Coordinates of N, CA and C in Angstrom, one line a residue:
M14 N 15.8 -6.0 -5.2 CA 15.6 -4.6 -4.9 C 15.5 -4.4 -3.4
R15 N 16.3 -3.5 -2.9 CA 16.4 -3.3 -1.5 C 15.2 -2.6 -1.0
A16 N 14.7 -2.9 0.3 CA 13.6 -2.2 0.8 C 13.9 -1.3 2.0
C17 N 15.2 -1.3 2.4 CA 15.5 -0.6 3.6 C 16.2 0.7 3.3
R18 N 15.8 1.7 4.1 CA 16.5 3.0 4.0 C 16.6 3.6 5.4
L19 N 17.8 4.0 5.8 CA 18.0 4.5 7.2 C 17.5 5.9 7.3
G20 N 16.8 6.2 8.4 CA 16.4 7.6 8.7 C 17.4 8.3 9.5
T21 N 17.1 9.5 10.0 CA 18.0 10.3 10.8 C 18.3 9.7 12.1
D22 N 17.5 8.7 12.6 CA 17.7 8.1 13.9 C 18.5 6.8 13.7
G23 N 19.0 6.5 12.4 CA 19.8 5.4 12.2 C 19.1 4.1 12.0
L24 N 17.7 4.1 11.9 CA 16.9 2.9 11.8 C 16.2 3.0 10.5
C25 N 15.9 1.8 9.9 CA 15.1 1.7 8.7 C 13.7 2.2 9.0
G26 N 13.1 3.0 8.1 CA 11.8 3.5 8.3 C 10.7 2.4 8.2
G27 N 11.1 1.2 7.6 CA 10.1 0.2 7.4 C 10.2 -0.9 8.5
C28 N 11.4 -1.5 8.6 CA 11.6 -2.7 9.5 C 12.2 -2.3 10.8
L29 N 12.7 -1.0 11.0 CA 13.2 -0.5 12.3 C 14.5 -1.2 12.7
R30 N 15.2 -1.8 11.7 CA 16.6 -2.4 12.0 C 17.6 -1.3 11.8
S31 N 18.7 -1.4 12.5 CA 19.9 -0.5 12.3 C 20.7 -1.0 11.1
G32 N 21.6 -0.2 10.7 CA 22.5 -0.6 9.6 C 23.2 -1.9 9.9
A33 N 23.8 -2.0 11.1 CA 24.5 -3.1 11.5 C 23.6 -4.4 11.5
E34 N 22.4 -4.2 12.0 CA 21.5 -5.4 12.1 C 21.1 -5.8 10.7
I35 N 20.9 -4.9 9.8 CA 20.5 -5.2 8.4 C 21.7 -6.0 7.8
A36 N 22.9 -5.6 8.0 CA 24.1 -6.2 7.4 C 24.3 -7.6 7.9
Q37 N 24.0 -7.9 9.1 CA 24.2 -9.2 9.6 C 23.0 -10.1 9.6
W38 N 21.8 -9.6 9.1 CA 20.6 -10.3 9.2 C 20.6 -11.7 8.6
T39 N 21.2 -11.8 7.4 CA 21.2 -13.1 6.7 C 22.1 -14.1 7.3
R40 N 23.0 -13.6 8.2 CA 24.0 -14.5 8.8 C 23.4 -15.1 10.2
L41 N 22.3 -14.5 10.6 CA 21.7 -15.0 11.8 C 20.9 -16.2 11.6
D42 N 20.8 -17.1 12.6 CA 19.9 -18.3 12.4 C 18.5 -17.9 12.7
A43 N 17.6 -18.7 12.2 CA 16.1 -18.4 12.3 C 15.7 -18.0 13.7
A44 N 16.1 -18.8 14.7 CA 15.7 -18.6 16.1 C 16.2 -17.2 16.6
T45 N 17.4 -16.8 16.2 CA 17.9 -15.5 16.7 C 17.1 -14.4 16.0
R46 N 16.8 -14.5 14.7 CA 16.0 -13.5 14.0 C 14.6 -13.4 14.6
R47 N 14.0 -14.5 15.0 CA 12.7 -14.5 15.6 C 12.7 -13.8 16.9
R48 N 13.8 -14.1 17.7 CA 13.9 -13.4 19.0 C 14.0 -11.9 18.9
M49 N 14.8 -11.5 17.9 CA 15.0 -10.0 17.7 C 13.7 -9.4 17.3
M50 N 13.0 -10.1 16.4 CA 11.7 -9.5 15.9 C 10.7 -9.4 17.1
E51 N 10.7 -10.4 18.0 CA 9.7 -10.4 19.0 C 10.0 -9.5 20.2
T52 N 11.3 -9.2 20.3 CA 11.7 -8.4 21.5 C 12.2 -7.0 21.0
V53 N 13.4 -6.9 20.4 CA 14.1 -5.7 20.1 C 13.2 -4.9 19.1
L54 N 12.9 -5.5 18.0 CA 12.2 -4.7 16.9 C 10.7 -4.4 17.4
A55 N 10.1 -5.3 18.1 CA 8.8 -5.1 18.6 C 8.8 -3.9 19.6
G56 N 9.8 -3.8 20.4 CA 9.9 -2.7 21.4 C 10.1 -1.4 20.6
R57 N 10.9 -1.4 19.6 CA 11.1 -0.1 18.8 C 9.8 0.3 18.1
E58 N 9.1 -0.7 17.6 CA 7.8 -0.4 17.0 C 6.8 0.2 17.9
R59 N 6.7 -0.4 19.2 CA 5.7 0.1 20.1 C 6.1 1.6 20.5
E60 N 7.4 1.9 20.6 CA 7.8 3.2 21.0 C 7.5 4.2 19.9
R61 N 7.8 3.9 18.7 CA 7.7 4.8 17.6 C 6.2 5.0 17.1
Y62 N 5.5 3.8 17.0 CA 4.2 3.8 16.5 C 3.1 3.4 17.5
R63 N 3.0 4.3 18.5 CA 2.0 4.0 19.5 C 0.6 3.8 19.0
F64 N 0.3 4.5 17.9 CA -1.1 4.4 17.3 C -1.3 3.0 16.7
L65 N -0.3 2.2 16.5 CA -0.5 0.8 16.0 C -1.4 0.0 17.0
D66 N -1.3 0.3 18.3 CA -2.2 -0.4 19.2 C -3.6 -0.2 19.0
Q67 N -4.0 0.9 18.3 CA -5.4 1.2 18.0 C -6.0 0.5 16.8
L68 N -5.1 -0.1 16.0 CA -5.5 -0.8 14.7 C -6.0 -2.2 15.1
Q69 N -7.3 -2.4 15.0 CA -7.9 -3.6 15.4 C -7.5 -4.8 14.5
E70 N -7.2 -4.5 13.2 CA -6.9 -5.5 12.3 C -5.4 -5.9 12.2
R71 N -4.7 -5.3 13.1 CA -3.2 -5.5 13.0 C -2.7 -6.9 12.9
Q72 N -3.2 -7.8 13.8 CA -2.7 -9.1 13.8 C -3.2 -9.9 12.6
A73 N -4.4 -9.7 12.2 CA -4.9 -10.4 11.0 C -4.1 -10.0 9.8
L74 N -3.7 -8.7 9.7 CA -2.9 -8.2 8.5 C -1.5 -8.8 8.6
R75 N -0.9 -8.9 9.7 CA 0.4 -9.4 9.8 C 0.5 -10.9 9.3
G76 N -0.6 -11.6 9.5 CA -0.6 -13.0 9.1 C -0.8 -13.2 7.6
V77 N -1.3 -12.2 6.8 CA -1.6 -12.4 5.4 C -0.8 -11.6 4.5
L78 N 0.0 -10.6 4.9 CA 0.7 -9.7 4.1 C 2.1 -10.3 3.8
H79 N 2.7 -10.0 2.7 CA 4.1 -10.3 2.4 C 5.0 -9.5 3.4
P80 N 5.9 -10.1 4.1 CA 6.7 -9.4 5.1 C 7.6 -8.3 4.5
L81 N 7.8 -7.2 5.3 CA 8.5 -6.0 4.8 C 9.9 -6.3 4.3
P82 N 10.7 -7.2 4.9 CA 12.1 -7.4 4.4 C 12.1 -8.1 3.0
R83 N 10.9 -8.7 2.6 CA 10.9 -9.4 1.3 C 9.7 -9.0 0.4
P84 N 9.9 -7.9 -0.3 CA 8.8 -7.5 -1.3 C 8.5 -8.6 -2.2
P85 N 7.2 -8.8 -2.6 CA 6.8 -9.9 -3.4 C 7.4 -9.8 -4.8
A86 N 7.9 -10.9 -5.4 CA 8.5 -11.0 -6.7 C 7.4 -11.5 -7.7
G87 N 7.8 -11.7 -8.9 CA 7.0 -12.3 -9.9 C 6.0 -11.3 -10.5
E88 N 5.2 -11.8 -11.5 CA 4.3 -11.0 -12.2 C 3.1 -10.7 -11.3
G89 N 2.3 -9.7 -11.8 CA 1.1 -9.3 -11.0 C 0.0 -10.4 -11.0
W90 N -0.8 -10.4 -9.9 CA -1.8 -11.5 -9.8 C -2.9 -11.4 -10.9
N91 N -3.0 -10.2 -11.6 CA -3.9 -10.1 -12.7 C -3.3 -10.2 -14.0
R92 N -2.1 -10.8 -14.1 CA -1.4 -10.9 -15.4 C -2.3 -11.6 -16.5
S93 N -3.0 -12.6 -16.2 CA -3.7 -13.4 -17.2 C -4.8 -12.5 -17.8
E94 N -5.3 -11.5 -17.1 CA -6.4 -10.7 -17.6 C -5.9 -9.6 -18.6
L95 N -4.6 -9.4 -18.7 CA -4.1 -8.4 -19.5 C -3.2 -8.8 -20.7
D96 N -3.3 -10.1 -21.1 CA -2.4 -10.6 -22.1 C -2.3 -9.8 -23.3
D97 N -3.4 -9.2 -23.8 CA -3.4 -8.5 -25.1 C -3.5 -7.0 -24.9
L98 N -3.4 -6.5 -23.6 CA -3.6 -5.1 -23.3 C -2.3 -4.4 -22.9
L99 N -1.3 -5.1 -22.4 CA -0.1 -4.5 -21.9 C 0.7 -3.9 -23.0
P100 N 1.4 -2.8 -22.8 CA 2.3 -2.2 -23.8 C 3.5 -3.1 -24.1
P101 N 4.1 -3.0 -25.3 CA 5.2 -3.9 -25.6 C 6.5 -3.6 -24.8
A102 N 6.6 -2.4 -24.3 CA 7.8 -2.0 -23.5 C 7.8 -2.7 -22.1
P103 N 9.0 -2.8 -21.5 CA 9.0 -3.4 -20.1 C 8.2 -2.6 -19.2
L104 N 7.6 -3.3 -18.2 CA 6.8 -2.6 -17.2 C 7.6 -1.8 -16.3
A105 N 7.1 -0.6 -15.9 CA 7.8 0.2 -14.9 C 7.3 -0.1 -13.5
E106 N 8.3 -0.1 -12.6 CA 8.0 -0.4 -11.2 C 7.3 0.8 -10.5
A107 N 6.3 0.5 -9.7 CA 5.6 1.6 -9.0 C 5.1 1.0 -7.6
A108 N 4.8 1.9 -6.7 CA 4.3 1.5 -5.4 C 3.3 2.5 -4.9
V109 N 2.3 2.0 -4.2 CA 1.3 2.8 -3.6 C 1.2 2.5 -2.1
L110 N 0.6 3.4 -1.3 CA 0.5 3.2 0.1 C -1.0 3.0 0.4
V111 N -1.3 1.8 0.9 CA -2.7 1.5 1.4 C -2.8 1.9 2.9
G112 N -3.1 3.1 3.1 CA -3.1 3.7 4.5 C -4.3 3.3 5.3
L113 N -4.2 2.7 6.5 CA -5.3 2.4 7.3 C -5.3 3.3 8.6
V114 N -6.3 4.0 8.8 CA -6.3 5.0 9.9 C -7.3 4.5 11.0
P115 N -6.7 4.2 12.2 CA -7.6 3.7 13.3 C -8.3 4.9 13.9
R116 N -9.6 4.9 13.8 CA -10.5 6.0 14.3 C -11.3 5.5 15.5
A117 N -11.1 6.2 16.6 CA -11.9 5.8 17.8 C -13.4 6.1 17.5
G118 N -14.2 5.1 17.7 CA -15.7 5.3 17.5 C -16.2 5.0 16.1
S119 N -15.3 5.2 15.1 CA -15.8 4.9 13.7 C -15.0 3.8 13.1
G120 N -14.1 3.2 13.8 CA -13.3 2.0 13.2 C -12.2 2.4 12.2
T121 N -11.6 1.5 11.6 CA -10.5 1.7 10.7 C -11.0 2.3 9.4
Q122 N -10.3 3.3 8.9 CA -10.6 4.0 7.7 C -9.5 3.8 6.7
V123 N -9.8 3.8 5.4 CA -8.8 3.7 4.3 C -8.6 5.1 3.8
L124 N -7.3 5.5 3.7 CA -7.0 6.8 3.2 C -6.9 6.8 1.7
L125 N -7.7 7.6 1.0 CA -7.7 7.7 -0.4 C -7.5 9.1 -0.9
T126 N -7.1 9.2 -2.2 CA -6.9 10.6 -2.8 C -7.7 10.6 -4.1
L127 N -8.1 11.9 -4.4 CA -8.7 12.2 -5.7 C -7.6 12.9 -6.5
R128 N -7.1 12.3 -7.6 CA -6.1 12.9 -8.4 C -6.6 14.1 -9.2
T129 N -5.8 15.1 -9.5 CA -6.2 16.2 -10.3 C -6.4 15.8 -11.7
D130 N -7.3 16.5 -12.3 CA -7.7 16.2 -13.7 C -6.6 16.3 -14.7
T131 N -5.6 17.1 -14.4 CA -4.5 17.3 -15.4 C -3.4 16.3 -15.5
L132 N -3.4 15.3 -14.6 CA -2.3 14.4 -14.5 C -2.4 13.5 -15.8
R133 N -1.2 13.0 -16.2 CA -1.1 12.2 -17.4 C -1.7 10.8 -17.2
H134 N -1.4 10.2 -16.1 CA -1.9 8.9 -15.8 C -3.1 9.0 -14.7
H135 N -4.2 8.5 -15.1 CA -5.4 8.3 -14.2 C -5.8 9.7 -13.6
G136 N -5.8 10.7 -14.3 CA -6.2 12.0 -13.9 C -7.7 12.0 -13.5
G137 N -8.1 12.6 -12.4 CA -9.5 12.7 -12.0 C -10.0 11.4 -11.3
Q138 N -9.1 10.4 -11.1 CA -9.5 9.2 -10.5 C -9.2 9.1 -9.0
V139 N -9.9 8.2 -8.3 CA -9.6 7.9 -6.9 C -8.4 6.9 -6.9
S140 N -7.4 7.2 -6.1 CA -6.3 6.3 -6.0 C -5.7 6.3 -4.6
F141 N -4.7 5.5 -4.4 CA -3.8 5.6 -3.2 C -2.7 6.5 -3.5
P142 N -2.1 7.1 -2.5 CA -0.9 7.9 -2.8 C 0.2 7.0 -3.3
G143 N 1.0 7.4 -4.2 CA 2.0 6.5 -4.7 C 2.5 6.9 -6.1
G144 N 3.4 6.2 -6.7 CA 3.9 6.5 -8.0 C 5.0 5.6 -8.4
R145 N 5.7 6.0 -9.4 CA 6.9 5.3 -10.0 C 8.0 5.2 -9.0
V146 N 8.7 4.0 -9.0 CA 9.9 3.8 -8.2 C 11.0 4.5 -8.9
E147 N 11.6 5.5 -8.3 CA 12.7 6.3 -8.9 C 14.0 5.7 -8.6
P148 N 15.1 6.0 -9.4 CA 16.4 5.4 -9.2 C 16.9 5.7 -7.8
Q149 N 16.6 6.8 -7.1 CA 17.1 7.1 -5.8 C 16.4 6.4 -4.7
D150 N 15.3 5.7 -5.0 CA 14.5 5.0 -4.0 C 15.1 3.6 -3.7
A151 N 15.2 3.3 -2.4 CA 15.7 2.0 -2.0 C 14.6 1.0 -2.0
G152 N 13.9 0.9 -3.1 CA 12.9 -0.2 -3.2 C 11.5 0.4 -3.2
V153 N 10.5 -0.5 -3.2 CA 9.1 -0.1 -3.3 C 8.6 0.5 -2.0
L154 N 9.1 0.1 -0.9 CA 8.7 0.7 0.4 C 9.1 2.2 0.4
A155 N 10.3 2.4 0.1 CA 10.8 3.8 0.1 C 10.1 4.6 -0.9
A156 N 9.7 4.1 -2.0 CA 9.0 4.9 -3.0 C 7.6 5.2 -2.5
A157 N 6.9 4.3 -1.9 CA 5.6 4.5 -1.4 C 5.6 5.6 -0.3
L158 N 6.6 5.6 0.6 CA 6.7 6.6 1.6 C 7.1 7.9 1.1
R159 N 8.0 8.0 0.1 CA 8.4 9.2 -0.5 C 7.2 9.9 -1.2
E160 N 6.5 9.1 -2.0 CA 5.3 9.6 -2.8 C 4.2 10.1 -1.8
S161 N 4.1 9.5 -0.7 CA 3.1 9.9 0.3 C 3.5 11.2 0.9
R162 N 4.8 11.4 1.2 CA 5.3 12.7 1.7 C 5.0 13.8 0.6
E163 N 5.3 13.5 -0.6 CA 5.2 14.5 -1.6 C 3.8 14.9 -2.0
E164 N 2.9 13.9 -2.0 CA 1.6 14.1 -2.5 C 0.6 14.6 -1.4
I165 N 0.8 14.1 -0.2 CA -0.2 14.4 0.9 C 0.5 14.8 2.2
A166 N 1.8 15.1 2.2 CA 2.5 15.5 3.4 C 2.4 14.5 4.5
L167 N 2.4 13.2 4.2 CA 2.4 12.2 5.3 C 3.8 11.9 5.7
C168 N 4.3 12.3 6.9 CA 5.6 12.1 7.3 C 5.9 10.7 7.7
D169 N 7.1 10.2 7.7 CA 7.4 8.8 8.0 C 7.0 8.4 9.4
R170 N 7.1 9.3 10.4 CA 6.8 9.0 11.7 C 5.3 8.8 12.0
Q171 N 4.5 9.2 11.0 CA 3.1 9.0 11.1 C 2.5 7.9 10.3
V172 N 3.4 7.0 9.8 CA 3.0 5.9 9.0 C 3.8 4.7 9.4
A173 N 3.2 3.6 9.8 CA 3.8 2.3 10.2 C 3.6 1.2 9.2
P174 N 4.5 1.0 8.3 CA 4.3 -0.1 7.3 C 4.1 -1.5 8.0
L175 N 3.2 -2.2 7.4 CA 2.9 -3.6 7.9 C 3.3 -4.7 7.0
G176 N 3.3 -4.5 5.7 CA 3.7 -5.5 4.8 C 3.1 -5.2 3.4
Y177 N 3.2 -6.1 2.5 CA 2.9 -5.9 1.1 C 1.7 -6.8 0.7
L178 N 0.9 -6.2 -0.2 CA -0.1 -7.0 -1.0 C 0.6 -7.6 -2.3
D179 N -0.1 -8.4 -3.0 CA 0.4 -8.9 -4.3 C 0.6 -7.8 -5.3
P180 N 1.6 -7.9 -6.1 CA 1.8 -6.9 -7.2 C 0.6 -6.9 -8.1
F181 N 0.3 -5.7 -8.7 CA -0.8 -5.6 -9.6 C -0.3 -4.9 -10.9
L182 N -0.7 -5.4 -12.1 CA -0.3 -4.8 -13.3 C -1.4 -3.8 -13.8
T183 N -1.0 -2.7 -14.4 CA -2.0 -1.7 -15.0 C -1.8 -1.7 -16.5
I184 N -2.9 -1.3 -17.2 CA -2.8 -1.3 -18.7 C -2.0 -0.1 -19.1
S185 N -1.6 0.8 -18.2 CA -0.7 1.9 -18.5 C 0.7 1.6 -18.4
G186 N 1.0 0.3 -18.1 CA 2.4 -0.2 -18.1 C 3.1 -0.2 -16.8
F187 N 2.5 -0.3 -15.7 CA 3.1 -0.3 -14.4 C 2.9 -1.7 -13.7
R188 N 3.9 -2.1 -13.0 CA 3.8 -3.2 -12.0 C 3.8 -2.5 -10.6
V189 N 2.6 -2.5 -10.0 CA 2.4 -1.8 -8.8 C 2.5 -2.7 -7.5
T190 N 3.3 -2.3 -6.6 CA 3.4 -3.1 -5.3 C 2.7 -2.2 -4.2
P191 N 1.6 -2.7 -3.7 CA 0.9 -2.0 -2.6 C 1.5 -2.2 -1.2
V192 N 1.8 -1.2 -0.5 CA 2.4 -1.2 0.8 C 1.2 -0.9 1.8
V193 N 0.9 -1.9 2.6 CA -0.2 -1.7 3.6 C 0.5 -1.1 4.9
A194 N -0.1 0.0 5.4 CA 0.5 0.6 6.6 C -0.6 1.2 7.5
A195 N -0.3 1.3 8.8 CA -1.2 2.1 9.7 C -0.8 3.6 9.6
V196 N -1.8 4.4 9.7 CA -1.5 5.9 9.7 C -2.0 6.5 11.0
D197 N -1.2 7.4 11.5 CA -1.5 8.1 12.8 C -2.8 8.8 12.6
P198 N -3.8 8.6 13.4 CA -5.1 9.4 13.3 C -5.0 10.9 13.5
D199 N -3.8 11.3 14.1 CA -3.6 12.7 14.3 C -3.0 13.4 13.0
Y200 N -2.8 12.6 12.0 CA -2.3 13.1 10.7 C -3.3 14.0 10.1
V201 N -2.8 15.2 9.6 CA -3.7 16.2 8.9 C -3.2 16.3 7.5
P202 N -4.0 15.9 6.5 CA -3.6 15.9 5.1 C -3.3 17.3 4.6
R203 N -2.2 17.4 3.8 CA -2.0 18.7 3.1 C -1.6 18.3 1.6
P204 N -2.7 18.2 0.8 CA -2.4 17.7 -0.6 C -1.6 18.6 -1.4
E205 N -0.8 18.1 -2.2 CA 0.0 18.8 -3.2 C -1.0 19.1 -4.4
P206 N -1.3 20.4 -4.6 CA -2.4 20.7 -5.6 C -2.1 20.3 -7.0
G207 N -0.8 20.2 -7.4 CA -0.5 19.8 -8.7 C -0.8 18.3 -9.0
E208 N -1.0 17.5 -7.9 CA -1.2 16.1 -8.1 C -2.5 15.6 -7.4
V209 N -2.9 16.2 -6.3 CA -4.0 15.7 -5.5 C -5.0 16.8 -5.3
A210 N -6.3 16.5 -5.7 CA -7.3 17.5 -5.6 C -8.0 17.4 -4.2
A211 N -8.0 16.2 -3.6 CA -8.7 16.0 -2.3 C -8.2 14.7 -1.7
V212 N -8.2 14.6 -0.3 CA -7.9 13.4 0.5 C -9.2 13.1 1.3
F213 N -9.6 11.8 1.3 CA -10.8 11.5 2.0 C -10.6 10.0 2.5
E214 N -11.5 9.6 3.4 CA -11.5 8.3 4.0 C -12.7 7.5 3.8
V215 N -12.6 6.2 3.7 CA -13.7 5.3 3.5 C -13.6 4.2 4.5
P216 N -14.6 3.8 5.3 CA -14.5 2.7 6.3 C -14.0 1.4 5.6
L217 N -13.0 0.8 6.3 CA -12.4 -0.4 5.8 C -13.5 -1.5 5.8
D218 N -14.4 -1.6 6.8 CA -15.5 -2.6 6.8 C -16.3 -2.5 5.5
Y219 N -16.6 -1.3 5.1 CA -17.4 -1.1 3.9 C -16.7 -1.7 2.6
L220 N -15.4 -1.4 2.5 CA -14.6 -1.8 1.4 C -14.3 -3.3 1.4
M221 N -14.4 -3.9 2.6 CA -14.1 -5.4 2.7 C -15.4 -6.2 2.6
S222 N -16.5 -5.5 2.3 CA -17.8 -6.2 2.1 C -18.0 -6.5 0.7
A223 N -18.2 -7.8 0.4 CA -18.5 -8.2 -1.0 C -19.7 -7.5 -1.6
A224 N -20.7 -7.2 -0.7 CA -21.9 -6.6 -1.2 C -21.7 -5.2 -1.9
H225 N -20.6 -4.6 -1.6 CA -20.4 -3.2 -2.1 C -19.5 -3.2 -3.3
L226 N -19.0 -4.3 -3.8 CA -18.1 -4.4 -4.9 C -18.9 -5.1 -6.1
R227 N -18.7 -4.5 -7.3 CA -19.4 -5.0 -8.4 C -18.4 -5.0 -9.6
Q228 N -18.7 -5.8 -10.7 CA -18.0 -5.7 -11.9 C -18.8 -4.9 -12.9
V229 N -18.1 -4.0 -13.7 CA -18.7 -3.2 -14.7 C -18.0 -3.4 -16.0
E230 N -18.7 -3.2 -17.1 CA -18.0 -3.4 -18.4 C -17.7 -2.0 -18.9
I231 N -16.5 -1.8 -19.4 CA -16.0 -0.6 -20.1 C -15.5 -0.9 -21.4
D232 N -15.4 0.1 -22.3 CA -14.7 -0.1 -23.6 C -13.3 0.4 -23.5
Y233 N -12.4 -0.5 -23.9 CA -11.0 -0.1 -23.9 C -10.3 -0.6 -25.2
G234 N -9.9 0.3 -26.0 CA -9.3 0.0 -27.3 C -10.2 -0.7 -28.2
G235 N -11.5 -0.4 -28.2 CA -12.5 -1.0 -29.1 C -13.0 -2.4 -28.6
R236 N -12.7 -2.8 -27.4 CA -13.1 -4.1 -27.0 C -13.6 -3.9 -25.5
P237 N -14.6 -4.8 -25.1 CA -15.1 -4.7 -23.8 C -14.1 -5.2 -22.8
R238 N -14.1 -4.6 -21.6 CA -13.3 -5.1 -20.5 C -14.0 -5.0 -19.2
S239 N -13.9 -6.0 -18.4 CA -14.5 -6.0 -17.1 C -13.6 -5.4 -16.0
V240 N -14.1 -4.5 -15.2 CA -13.3 -3.9 -14.1 C -14.2 -3.9 -12.9
L241 N -13.5 -3.7 -11.7 CA -14.1 -3.7 -10.4 C -14.5 -2.2 -10.0
E242 N -15.6 -2.1 -9.3 CA -16.0 -0.8 -8.9 C -16.8 -0.9 -7.6
Y243 N -16.5 0.1 -6.6 CA -17.3 0.1 -5.4 C -18.4 1.1 -5.5
D244 N -19.5 0.8 -4.9 CA -20.7 1.7 -4.8 C -20.6 2.6 -3.6
W245 N -19.7 3.6 -3.7 CA -19.4 4.6 -2.6 C -20.0 5.9 -3.0
P246 N -20.9 6.5 -2.1 CA -21.5 7.8 -2.4 C -20.5 8.9 -2.6
G247 N -20.6 9.6 -3.7 CA -19.8 10.8 -4.0 C -18.6 10.6 -4.7
Q248 N -18.0 9.4 -4.7 CA -16.7 9.1 -5.5 C -16.8 7.8 -6.2
R249 N -16.2 7.7 -7.3 CA -16.2 6.5 -8.0 C -14.8 5.8 -7.7
I250 N -14.9 4.7 -7.0 CA -13.7 4.0 -6.6 C -13.6 2.7 -7.5
W251 N -12.8 2.7 -8.5 CA -12.8 1.6 -9.5 C -11.4 1.4 -10.0
G252 N -11.3 0.4 -11.0 CA -10.0 0.1 -11.6 C -9.0 -0.5 -10.7
A253 N -7.8 0.0 -10.8 CA -6.7 -0.5 -10.0 C -6.9 -0.3 -8.5
T254 N -7.5 0.8 -8.1 CA -7.7 1.0 -6.7 C -8.7 0.0 -6.1
A255 N -9.8 -0.3 -6.8 CA -10.7 -1.3 -6.4 C -10.1 -2.7 -6.4
A256 N -9.3 -2.9 -7.4 CA -8.7 -4.3 -7.5 C -7.7 -4.5 -6.4
I257 N -6.9 -3.5 -6.0 CA -6.0 -3.7 -4.8 C -6.8 -3.9 -3.6
L258 N -7.9 -3.2 -3.4 CA -8.7 -3.5 -2.2 C -9.4 -4.8 -2.2
Y259 N -9.7 -5.3 -3.4 CA -10.2 -6.7 -3.5 C -9.2 -7.7 -3.2
N260 N -7.9 -7.5 -3.6 CA -6.8 -8.4 -3.2 C -6.6 -8.4 -1.7
L261 N -6.8 -7.3 -1.0 CA -6.7 -7.2 0.4 C -7.8 -8.0 1.0
R262 N -9.0 -7.9 0.5 CA -10.1 -8.6 1.1 C -9.9 -10.1 0.9
R263 N -9.5 -10.5 -0.3 CA -9.2 -11.9 -0.6 C -8.2 -12.5 0.3
R264 N -7.1 -11.8 0.6 CA -6.1 -12.3 1.5 C -6.6 -12.5 2.9
L265 N -7.4 -11.5 3.4 CA -7.9 -11.6 4.7 C -8.9 -12.7 4.9
E266 N -9.7 -12.9 3.8 CA -10.6 -14.0 3.9 C -9.9 -15.4 3.9
A267 N -8.8 -15.5 3.1 CA -8.1 -16.8 3.1 C -7.4 -17.1 4.4
G268 N -6.9 -16.0 5.1 CA -6.2 -16.2 6.3 C -4.8 -16.6 6.1
P269 N -4.0 -16.8 7.2 CA -2.6 -17.2 7.2 C -2.4 -18.5 6.4

């Protein structure tokens, strides 16, 4: 599945390569690719995403995320937990945006949404912006960016993708690929009322602390199931959203 889509400036919104550079990328030797990444692409990134310099966790994230040109393959990391819960039909591909907002004085914040009660899937729950990968999407990165534009009016120039977390499977039948990205602190949310009831932020440090995450038992299909939940005042952050954040914490703790 392709991850690149060229914008109006002729560059991919994710990796910042031009069409010609993408076409010849696999024919370049490793040393040439590395030089391009460290010079040409790094320069483009600095020019477009100046707010990236404010993200304190940038280098740590770069070392533990799946790289943008290669979305992670294979089953979700939680596959063994869902052996008798997944629907018989093939899983649908989906993507979400794990947006990290560097705030001066208050540190990095995680951008979250509260879904409207009327949605078919996960209505009334806290989630990341995102949704199903549609046929017109050039992969999971394009889907996450498109859904973020549609749901909360986050334009491409205010989001700098950094890489991917491991895919996560949901009992509703989706294979979700989380895209981790820095978000411009000047971004002003404009939620789509048919999908998003509210947009809010939670400190990354809070969500990366094991002391704030717990396991709770719920009843699903007449049998008990253990899910993750954060003890955050005012909102219940649980289920897939909590599990994705746990995966981020686990990767950061393990390091490169």
